[in-house]
Short mmCIF file of C-alpha atoms and ligand atoms in Angstrom, two decimals:
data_model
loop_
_atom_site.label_atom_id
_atom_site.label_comp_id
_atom_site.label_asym_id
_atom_site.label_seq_id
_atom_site.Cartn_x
_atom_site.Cartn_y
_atom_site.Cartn_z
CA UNK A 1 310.03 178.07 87.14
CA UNK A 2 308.57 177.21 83.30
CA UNK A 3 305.61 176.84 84.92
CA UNK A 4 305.61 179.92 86.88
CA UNK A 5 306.82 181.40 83.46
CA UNK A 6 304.04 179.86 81.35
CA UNK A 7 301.47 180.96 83.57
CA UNK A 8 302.85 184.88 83.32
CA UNK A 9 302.36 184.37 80.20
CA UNK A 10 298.71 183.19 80.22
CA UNK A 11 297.83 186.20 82.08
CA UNK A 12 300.20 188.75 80.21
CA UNK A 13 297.95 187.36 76.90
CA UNK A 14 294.81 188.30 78.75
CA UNK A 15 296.05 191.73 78.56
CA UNK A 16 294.87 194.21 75.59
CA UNK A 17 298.21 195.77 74.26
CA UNK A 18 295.99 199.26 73.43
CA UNK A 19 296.74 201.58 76.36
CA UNK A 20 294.98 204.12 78.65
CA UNK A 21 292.70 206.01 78.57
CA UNK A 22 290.30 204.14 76.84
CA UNK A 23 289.62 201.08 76.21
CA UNK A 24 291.16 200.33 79.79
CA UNK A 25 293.50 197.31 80.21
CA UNK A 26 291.78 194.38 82.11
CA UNK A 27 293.75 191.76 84.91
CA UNK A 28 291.46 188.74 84.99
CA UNK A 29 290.81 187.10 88.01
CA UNK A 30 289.94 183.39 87.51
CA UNK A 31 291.30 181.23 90.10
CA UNK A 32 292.55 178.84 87.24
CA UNK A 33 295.22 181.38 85.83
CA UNK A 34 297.05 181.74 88.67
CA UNK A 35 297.21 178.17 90.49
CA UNK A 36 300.85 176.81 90.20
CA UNK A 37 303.53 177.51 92.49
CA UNK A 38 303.42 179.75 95.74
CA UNK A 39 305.80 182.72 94.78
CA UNK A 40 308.42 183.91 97.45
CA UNK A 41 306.69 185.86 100.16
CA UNK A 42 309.24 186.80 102.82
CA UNK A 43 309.03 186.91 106.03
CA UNK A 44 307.67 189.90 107.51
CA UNK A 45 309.94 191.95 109.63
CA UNK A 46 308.23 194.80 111.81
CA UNK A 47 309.86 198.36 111.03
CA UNK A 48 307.47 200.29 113.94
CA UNK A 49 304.42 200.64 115.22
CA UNK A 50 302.02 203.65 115.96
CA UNK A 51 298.54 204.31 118.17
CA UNK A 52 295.61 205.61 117.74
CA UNK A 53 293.90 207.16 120.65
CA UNK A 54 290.12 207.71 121.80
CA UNK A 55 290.08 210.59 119.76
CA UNK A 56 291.45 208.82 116.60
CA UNK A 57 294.96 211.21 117.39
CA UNK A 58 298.05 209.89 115.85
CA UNK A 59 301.29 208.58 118.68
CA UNK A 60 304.32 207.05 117.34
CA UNK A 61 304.50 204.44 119.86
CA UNK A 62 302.49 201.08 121.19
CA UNK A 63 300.43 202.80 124.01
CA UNK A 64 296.96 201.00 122.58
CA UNK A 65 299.00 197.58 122.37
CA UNK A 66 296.90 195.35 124.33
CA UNK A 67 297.75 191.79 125.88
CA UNK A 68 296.63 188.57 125.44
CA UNK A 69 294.36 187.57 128.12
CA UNK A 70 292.16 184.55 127.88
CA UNK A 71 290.08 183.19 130.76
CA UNK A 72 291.46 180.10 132.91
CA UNK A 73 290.63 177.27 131.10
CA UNK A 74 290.06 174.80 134.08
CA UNK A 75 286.25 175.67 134.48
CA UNK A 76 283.23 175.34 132.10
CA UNK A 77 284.70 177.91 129.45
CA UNK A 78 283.47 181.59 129.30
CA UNK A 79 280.37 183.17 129.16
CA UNK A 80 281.21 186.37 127.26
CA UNK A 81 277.43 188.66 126.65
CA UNK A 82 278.79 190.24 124.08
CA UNK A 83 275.89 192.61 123.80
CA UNK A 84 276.54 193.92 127.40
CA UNK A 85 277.69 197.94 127.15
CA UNK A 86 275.29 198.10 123.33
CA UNK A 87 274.61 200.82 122.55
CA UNK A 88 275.24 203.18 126.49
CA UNK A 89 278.82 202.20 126.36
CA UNK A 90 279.97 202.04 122.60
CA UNK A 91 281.94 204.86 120.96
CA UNK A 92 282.10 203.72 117.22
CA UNK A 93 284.60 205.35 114.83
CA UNK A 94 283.17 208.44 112.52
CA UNK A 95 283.40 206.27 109.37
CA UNK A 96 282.48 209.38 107.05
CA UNK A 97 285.96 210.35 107.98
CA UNK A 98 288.27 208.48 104.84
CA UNK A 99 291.61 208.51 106.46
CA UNK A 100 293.17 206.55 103.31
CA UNK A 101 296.75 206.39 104.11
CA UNK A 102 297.24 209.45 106.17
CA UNK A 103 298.33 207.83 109.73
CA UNK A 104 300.69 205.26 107.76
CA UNK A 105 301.95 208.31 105.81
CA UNK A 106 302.54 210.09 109.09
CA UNK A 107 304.85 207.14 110.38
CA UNK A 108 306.72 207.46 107.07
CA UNK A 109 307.60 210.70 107.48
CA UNK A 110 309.10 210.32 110.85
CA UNK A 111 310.92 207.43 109.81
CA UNK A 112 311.97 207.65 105.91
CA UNK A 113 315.34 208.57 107.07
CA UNK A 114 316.14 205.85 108.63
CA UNK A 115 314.66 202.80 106.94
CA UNK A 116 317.45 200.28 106.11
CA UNK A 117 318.34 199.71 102.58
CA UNK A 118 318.28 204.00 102.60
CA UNK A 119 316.32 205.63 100.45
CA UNK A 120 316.24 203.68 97.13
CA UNK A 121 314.82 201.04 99.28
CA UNK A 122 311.62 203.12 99.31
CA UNK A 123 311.20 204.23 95.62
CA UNK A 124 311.42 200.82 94.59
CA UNK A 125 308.59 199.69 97.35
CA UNK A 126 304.73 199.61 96.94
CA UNK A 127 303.27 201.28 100.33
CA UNK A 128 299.18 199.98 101.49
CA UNK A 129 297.29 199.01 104.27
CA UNK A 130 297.77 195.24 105.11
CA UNK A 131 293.68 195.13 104.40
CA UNK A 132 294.13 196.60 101.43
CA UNK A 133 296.41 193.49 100.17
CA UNK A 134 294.18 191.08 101.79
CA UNK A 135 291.06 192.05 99.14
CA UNK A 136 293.61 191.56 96.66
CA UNK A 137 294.75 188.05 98.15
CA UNK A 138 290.93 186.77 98.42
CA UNK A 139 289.88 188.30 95.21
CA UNK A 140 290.28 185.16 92.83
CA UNK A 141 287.12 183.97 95.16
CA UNK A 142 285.52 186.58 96.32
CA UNK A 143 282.10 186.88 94.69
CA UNK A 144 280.07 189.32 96.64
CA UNK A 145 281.79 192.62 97.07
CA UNK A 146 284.06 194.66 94.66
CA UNK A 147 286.97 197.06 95.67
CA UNK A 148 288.62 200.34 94.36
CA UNK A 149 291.79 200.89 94.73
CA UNK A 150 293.93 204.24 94.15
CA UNK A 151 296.89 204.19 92.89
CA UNK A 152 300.01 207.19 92.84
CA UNK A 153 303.62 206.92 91.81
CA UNK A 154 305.38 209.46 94.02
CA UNK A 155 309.34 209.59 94.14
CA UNK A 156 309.30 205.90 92.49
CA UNK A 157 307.38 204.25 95.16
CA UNK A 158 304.04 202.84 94.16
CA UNK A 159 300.78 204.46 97.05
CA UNK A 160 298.20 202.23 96.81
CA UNK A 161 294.76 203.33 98.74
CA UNK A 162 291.39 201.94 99.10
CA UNK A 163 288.13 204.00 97.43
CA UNK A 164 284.91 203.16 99.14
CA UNK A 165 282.74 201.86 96.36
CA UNK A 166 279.56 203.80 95.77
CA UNK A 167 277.90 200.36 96.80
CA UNK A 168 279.84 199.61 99.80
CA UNK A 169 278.92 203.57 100.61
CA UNK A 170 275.36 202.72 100.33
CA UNK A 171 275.39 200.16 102.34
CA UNK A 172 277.31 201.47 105.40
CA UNK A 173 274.63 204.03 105.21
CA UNK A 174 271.65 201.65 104.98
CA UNK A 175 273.16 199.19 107.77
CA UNK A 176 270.69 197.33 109.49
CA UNK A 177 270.76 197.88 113.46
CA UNK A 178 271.75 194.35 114.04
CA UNK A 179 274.62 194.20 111.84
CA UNK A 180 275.57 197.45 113.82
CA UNK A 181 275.20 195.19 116.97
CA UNK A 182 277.20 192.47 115.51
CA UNK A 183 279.85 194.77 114.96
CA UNK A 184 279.95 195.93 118.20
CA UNK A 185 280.27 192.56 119.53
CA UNK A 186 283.20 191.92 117.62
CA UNK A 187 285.00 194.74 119.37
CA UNK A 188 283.52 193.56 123.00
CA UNK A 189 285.19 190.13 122.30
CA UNK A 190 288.73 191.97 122.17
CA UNK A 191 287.31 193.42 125.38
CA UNK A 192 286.74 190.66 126.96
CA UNK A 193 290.32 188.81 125.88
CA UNK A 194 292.61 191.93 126.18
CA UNK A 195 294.35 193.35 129.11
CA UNK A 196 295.77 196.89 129.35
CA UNK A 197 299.29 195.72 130.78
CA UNK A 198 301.02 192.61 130.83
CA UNK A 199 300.23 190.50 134.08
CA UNK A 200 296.79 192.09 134.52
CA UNK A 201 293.60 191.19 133.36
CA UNK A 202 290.40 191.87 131.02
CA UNK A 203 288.09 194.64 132.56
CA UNK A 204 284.49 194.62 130.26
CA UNK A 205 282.93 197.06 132.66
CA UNK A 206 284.21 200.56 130.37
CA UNK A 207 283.74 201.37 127.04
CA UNK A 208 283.90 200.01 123.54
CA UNK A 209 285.84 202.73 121.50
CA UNK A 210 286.64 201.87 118.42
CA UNK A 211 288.88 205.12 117.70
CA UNK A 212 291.48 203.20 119.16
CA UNK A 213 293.80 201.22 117.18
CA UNK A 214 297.35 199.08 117.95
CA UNK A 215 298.77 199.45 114.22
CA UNK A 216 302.40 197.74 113.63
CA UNK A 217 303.96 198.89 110.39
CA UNK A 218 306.01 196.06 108.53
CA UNK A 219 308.33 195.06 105.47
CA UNK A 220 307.97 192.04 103.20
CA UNK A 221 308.96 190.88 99.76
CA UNK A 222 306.41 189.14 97.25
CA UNK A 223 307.90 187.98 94.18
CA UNK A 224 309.99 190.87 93.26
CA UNK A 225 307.94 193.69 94.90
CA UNK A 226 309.10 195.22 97.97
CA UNK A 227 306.34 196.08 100.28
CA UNK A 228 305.96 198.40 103.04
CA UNK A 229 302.54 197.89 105.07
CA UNK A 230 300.49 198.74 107.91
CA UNK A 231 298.01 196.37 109.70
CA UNK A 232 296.32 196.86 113.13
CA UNK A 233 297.23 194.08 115.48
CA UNK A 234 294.28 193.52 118.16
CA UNK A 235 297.31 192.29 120.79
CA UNK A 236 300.42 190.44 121.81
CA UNK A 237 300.66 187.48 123.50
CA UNK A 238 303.17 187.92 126.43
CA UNK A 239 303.48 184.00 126.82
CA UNK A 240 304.28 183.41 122.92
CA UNK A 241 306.83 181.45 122.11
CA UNK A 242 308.62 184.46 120.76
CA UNK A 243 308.25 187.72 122.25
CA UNK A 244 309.32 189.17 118.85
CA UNK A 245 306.90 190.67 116.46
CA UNK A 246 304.94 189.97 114.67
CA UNK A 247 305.01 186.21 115.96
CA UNK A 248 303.77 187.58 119.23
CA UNK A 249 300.70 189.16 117.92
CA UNK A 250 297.19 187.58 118.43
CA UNK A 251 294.00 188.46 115.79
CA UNK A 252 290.66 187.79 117.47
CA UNK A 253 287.36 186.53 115.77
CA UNK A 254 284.27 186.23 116.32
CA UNK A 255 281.82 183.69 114.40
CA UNK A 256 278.34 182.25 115.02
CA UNK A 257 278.51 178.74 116.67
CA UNK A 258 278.41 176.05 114.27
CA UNK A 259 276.37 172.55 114.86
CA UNK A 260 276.14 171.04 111.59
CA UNK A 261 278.95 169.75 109.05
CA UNK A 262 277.55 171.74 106.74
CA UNK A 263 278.22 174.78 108.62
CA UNK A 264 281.99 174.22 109.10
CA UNK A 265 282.58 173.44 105.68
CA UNK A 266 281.46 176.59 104.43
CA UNK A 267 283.04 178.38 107.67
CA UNK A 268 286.27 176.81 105.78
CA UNK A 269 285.92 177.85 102.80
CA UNK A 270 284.77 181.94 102.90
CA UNK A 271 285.39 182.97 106.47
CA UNK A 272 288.84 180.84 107.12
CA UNK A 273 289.78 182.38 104.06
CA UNK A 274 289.95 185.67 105.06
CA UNK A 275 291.40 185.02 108.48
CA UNK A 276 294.21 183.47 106.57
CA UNK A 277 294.88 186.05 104.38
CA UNK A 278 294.80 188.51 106.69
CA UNK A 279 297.26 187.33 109.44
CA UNK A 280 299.58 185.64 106.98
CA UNK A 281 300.33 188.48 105.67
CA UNK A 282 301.53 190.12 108.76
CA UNK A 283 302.76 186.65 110.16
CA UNK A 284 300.43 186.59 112.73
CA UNK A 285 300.50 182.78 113.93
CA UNK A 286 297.12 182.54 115.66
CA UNK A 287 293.64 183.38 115.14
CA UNK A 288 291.61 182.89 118.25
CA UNK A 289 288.23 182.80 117.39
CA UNK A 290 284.99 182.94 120.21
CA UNK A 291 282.28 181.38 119.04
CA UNK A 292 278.88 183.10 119.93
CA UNK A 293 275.64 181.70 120.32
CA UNK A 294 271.66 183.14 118.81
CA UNK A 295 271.97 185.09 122.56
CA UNK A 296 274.72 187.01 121.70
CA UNK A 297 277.43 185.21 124.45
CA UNK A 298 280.69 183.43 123.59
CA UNK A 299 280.71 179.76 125.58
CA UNK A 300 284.00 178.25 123.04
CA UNK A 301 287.51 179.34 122.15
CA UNK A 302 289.42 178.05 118.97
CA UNK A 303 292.76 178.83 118.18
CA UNK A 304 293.50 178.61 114.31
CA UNK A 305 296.91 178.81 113.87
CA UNK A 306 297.52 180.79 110.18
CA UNK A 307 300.05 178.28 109.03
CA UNK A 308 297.09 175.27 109.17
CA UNK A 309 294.50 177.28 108.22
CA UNK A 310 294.80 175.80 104.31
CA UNK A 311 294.64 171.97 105.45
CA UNK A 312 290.91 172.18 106.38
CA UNK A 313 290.54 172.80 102.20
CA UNK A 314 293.07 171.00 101.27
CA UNK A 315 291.42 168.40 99.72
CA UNK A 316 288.12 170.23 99.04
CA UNK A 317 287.20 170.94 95.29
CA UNK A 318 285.32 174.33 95.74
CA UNK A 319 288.12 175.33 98.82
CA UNK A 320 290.77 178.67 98.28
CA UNK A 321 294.27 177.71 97.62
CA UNK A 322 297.10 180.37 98.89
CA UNK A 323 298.89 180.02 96.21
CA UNK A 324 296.23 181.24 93.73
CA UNK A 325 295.87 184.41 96.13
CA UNK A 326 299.17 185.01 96.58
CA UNK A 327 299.76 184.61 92.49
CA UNK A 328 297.50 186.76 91.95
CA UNK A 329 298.46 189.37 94.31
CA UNK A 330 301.93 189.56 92.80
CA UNK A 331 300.57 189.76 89.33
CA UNK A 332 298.15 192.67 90.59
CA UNK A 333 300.95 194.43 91.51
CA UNK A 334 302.79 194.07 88.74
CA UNK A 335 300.15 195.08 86.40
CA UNK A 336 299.97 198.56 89.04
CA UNK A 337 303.37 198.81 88.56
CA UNK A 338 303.52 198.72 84.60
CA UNK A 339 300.16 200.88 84.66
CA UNK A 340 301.20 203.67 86.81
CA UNK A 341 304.13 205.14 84.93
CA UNK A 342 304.01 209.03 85.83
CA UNK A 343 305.87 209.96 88.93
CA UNK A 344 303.09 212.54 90.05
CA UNK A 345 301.29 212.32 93.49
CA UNK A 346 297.95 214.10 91.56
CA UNK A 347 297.54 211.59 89.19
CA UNK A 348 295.41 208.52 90.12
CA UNK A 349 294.83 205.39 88.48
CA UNK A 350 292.07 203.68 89.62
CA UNK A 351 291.63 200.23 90.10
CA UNK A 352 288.09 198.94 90.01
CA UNK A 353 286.93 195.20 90.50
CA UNK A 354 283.65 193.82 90.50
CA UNK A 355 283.33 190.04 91.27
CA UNK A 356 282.93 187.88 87.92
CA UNK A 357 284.58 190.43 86.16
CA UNK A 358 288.45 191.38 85.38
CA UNK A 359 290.09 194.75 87.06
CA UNK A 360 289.69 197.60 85.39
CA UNK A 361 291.54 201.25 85.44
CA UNK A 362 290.36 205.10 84.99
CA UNK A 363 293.06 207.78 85.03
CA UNK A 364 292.15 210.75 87.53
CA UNK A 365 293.74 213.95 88.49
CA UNK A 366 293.13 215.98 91.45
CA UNK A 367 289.84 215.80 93.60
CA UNK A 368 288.17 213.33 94.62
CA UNK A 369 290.73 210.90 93.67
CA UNK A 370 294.28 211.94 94.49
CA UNK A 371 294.83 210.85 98.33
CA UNK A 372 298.76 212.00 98.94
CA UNK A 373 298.29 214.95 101.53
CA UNK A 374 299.91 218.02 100.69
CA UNK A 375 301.74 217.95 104.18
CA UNK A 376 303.34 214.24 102.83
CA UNK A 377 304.37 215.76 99.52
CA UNK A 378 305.75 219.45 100.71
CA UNK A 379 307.88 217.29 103.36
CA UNK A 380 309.03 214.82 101.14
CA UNK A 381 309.48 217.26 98.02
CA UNK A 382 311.34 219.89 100.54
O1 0WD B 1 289.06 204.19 105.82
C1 0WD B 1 289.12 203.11 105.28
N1 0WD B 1 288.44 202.85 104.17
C2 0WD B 1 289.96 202.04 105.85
C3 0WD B 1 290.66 202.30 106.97
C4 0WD B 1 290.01 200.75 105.19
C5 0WD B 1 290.89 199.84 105.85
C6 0WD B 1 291.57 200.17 106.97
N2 0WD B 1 291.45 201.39 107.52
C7 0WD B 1 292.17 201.73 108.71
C8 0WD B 1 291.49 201.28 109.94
O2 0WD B 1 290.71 202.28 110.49
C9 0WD B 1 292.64 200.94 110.85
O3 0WD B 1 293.19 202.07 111.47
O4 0WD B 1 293.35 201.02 108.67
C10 0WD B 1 293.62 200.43 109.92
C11 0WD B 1 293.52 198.92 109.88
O5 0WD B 1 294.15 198.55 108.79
P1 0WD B 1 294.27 197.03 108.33
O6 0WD B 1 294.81 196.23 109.45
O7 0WD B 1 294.99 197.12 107.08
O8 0WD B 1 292.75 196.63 108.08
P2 0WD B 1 292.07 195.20 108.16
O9 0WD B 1 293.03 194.08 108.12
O10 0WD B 1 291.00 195.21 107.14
O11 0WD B 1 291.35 195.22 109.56
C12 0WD B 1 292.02 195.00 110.77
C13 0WD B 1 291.18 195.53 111.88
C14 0WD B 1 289.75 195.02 111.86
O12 0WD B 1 289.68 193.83 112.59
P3 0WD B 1 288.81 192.61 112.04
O13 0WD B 1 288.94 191.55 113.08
O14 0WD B 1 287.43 193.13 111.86
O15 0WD B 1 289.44 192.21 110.72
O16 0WD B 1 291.10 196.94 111.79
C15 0WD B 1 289.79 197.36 112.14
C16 0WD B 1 288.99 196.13 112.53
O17 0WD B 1 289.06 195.98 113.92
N3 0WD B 1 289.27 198.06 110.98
C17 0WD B 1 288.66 199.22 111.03
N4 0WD B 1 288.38 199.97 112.06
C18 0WD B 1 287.73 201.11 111.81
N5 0WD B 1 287.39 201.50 110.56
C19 0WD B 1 288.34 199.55 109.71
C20 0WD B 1 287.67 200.74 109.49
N6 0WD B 1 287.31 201.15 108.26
N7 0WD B 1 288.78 198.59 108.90
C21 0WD B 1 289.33 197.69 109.70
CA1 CA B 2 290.09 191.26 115.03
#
């Protein structure tokens, strides 16, 4: 607890006193200032779910949940072509559409009422995407790509919503074909492992349509912030040990196939990392991973379970540690919370991060920054 103390501290010191608008307070990132203990992180308990159908249309139910169906394992192993249906039979998402929080804002709204701990529970909770926390998690080691995140204090609870960075932007718009196709395959895998109902099996002969989304929405604790979250789930496995989510829930991955030490080692260290902090954060157990060869077609299964994820950089010197991303997650969110003082859903602080640099924040008002729909507030407001 000194420890945990000292290292608040450290970072607290890091801070400039002077406050908005400028010079900007700064949240440093190095690793080294937030090793030390792993904070509490409870366990996450799912509130709900919603859908998302071929037309990207909102349900409030689990009608795109999908089951876990992986091929018998008694024979060679699959032979997935995960470039079979590219492009004829691939309906990708409009990504010029920025939904920010709107379908987890919908759930909210049908079920504010009846969230337990009432409604002080939610004024005193921070409300994201679970990929939203998961840039924040990886952050103290991330070194290629930045993130914006808005931020709005509405009726006490903290909104926090991803800004596509002007170079993220540019380079959705300047994506290569095959990093199109290897995005495509990624989907195809879920295709290929993913049955419509429980019992049946896999059918890779329709389309890829990526409109459709499983999302479960979910309560956790870190530290002293109360979080409410949304993730999408790619499906449930109806032979897990528990049937109860989200310890049910299955992510898949694809990856290239590895042959060389070399190549797992670094597969360890920046792609493991991510898969961790992605399902632990929605206590997914298992990431089942296909690897694909230069042809495109997945031959090997892995299951990583989340909870061993960390022992294969354990004892490596340049390896992630959770506790590092979890610190720093916590003291993210406190520094939001201390930033973002007015209750007013048209004000925006924005968080900006750039890698070898601390976090930054701009105050906004209005257009293009403010992201709390009118129909969220007038409902809420009455
Ligand atoms: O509009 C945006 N900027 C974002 C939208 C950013 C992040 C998420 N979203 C939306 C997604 O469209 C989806 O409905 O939020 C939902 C997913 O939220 P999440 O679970 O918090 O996101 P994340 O953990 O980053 O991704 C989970 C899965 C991905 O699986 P992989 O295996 O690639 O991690 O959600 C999908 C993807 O399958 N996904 C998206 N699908 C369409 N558009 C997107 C996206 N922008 N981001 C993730
Ligand atoms: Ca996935």
């Amino acid at each position: 607890r000194r420890e945990n103390k000292r290292r608040a501290e450290k970072v607290e010191a890091a801070e400039p006193r002077n406050k908005l608008p400028s010079p900007a307070s700064l949240l440093p990132t190095d690793p080294a200032l937030y090793s030390g203990p792993f904070p509490f992180y409870g366990r996450p308990s799912e509130l709900g779910c919603f859908s998302l159908d071929a037309q990207r249309q909102y349900h409030g139910d689990a009608q795109a949940l999908r089951y876990y169906s992986p091929p018998p394992t008694n024979d060679q192993g699959p032979h997935f072509d995960l470039r079979d249906g590219y492009p004829d039979r691939y309906q990708p998402r409009d990504e010029e559409v920025q939904e920010g929080l709107d379908h987890l804002l919908r759930w909210l709204l049908d079920h504010r009422g009846k969230l337990e701990g009432g409604p002080g529970w939610l004024a005193g909770a921070i409300v994201t995407w679970r990929g939203h926390l998961t840039k924040l998690l990886t952050t103290p080691y991330e070194q290629q790509e930045g993130w914006q995140l808005a931020a709005s204090r509405f009726q006490g609870t903290l909104y926090l919503s991803e800004v596509e960075t002007p170079a993220a932007r540019a380079q959705r718009l300047a994506r290569p074909p095959l990093l199109r196709e290897l995005m495509y395959m990624g989907y195809k895998f879920e295709q290929y492992m993913c049955a419509d109902k429980p019992g049946s099996f896999p059918d890779p002969s329709g389309e890829v349509n990526t409109n459709v989304a499983f999302c479960s929405v979910l309560r956790s604790r870190l530290g002293n912030h109360r979080l409410l979250f949304s993730g999408e789930v790619d499906c449930t496995d109806p032979r897990a040990p528990s049937t109860q989510p989200p310890a049910c829930y299955v992510e898949l991955k694809t990856s290239k196939e590895m042959h060389r030490p070399g190549h797992w080692r670094s597969f360890y260290r920046h792609k493991l990392l991510k898969w961790w902090a992605q399902s632990f954060l929605l206590g997914v157990p298992n990431v089942v991973a296909g690897f694909r060869n230069p042809e495109g077609f997945v031959c090997s299964l892995k299951t990583f379970p989340t909870m061993e994820m960390f022992e294969y950089v354990r004892n490596d010197r340049d390896g992630w540690n959770p506790s590092v991303c979890m610190n720093f997650c916590a003291a993210f969110l406190s520094f939001a919370q201390n930033t973002v003082v007015q209750d007013d859903p048209r004000l925006v602080h924005l968080f900006s991060w750039e890698p070898g640099s601390p976090v930054t924040v701009s105050k906004h008002r209005d257009a293009p920054y403010a992201f709390l729909p009118t129909w969220y507030v007038e409902a809420v407001t009455q």
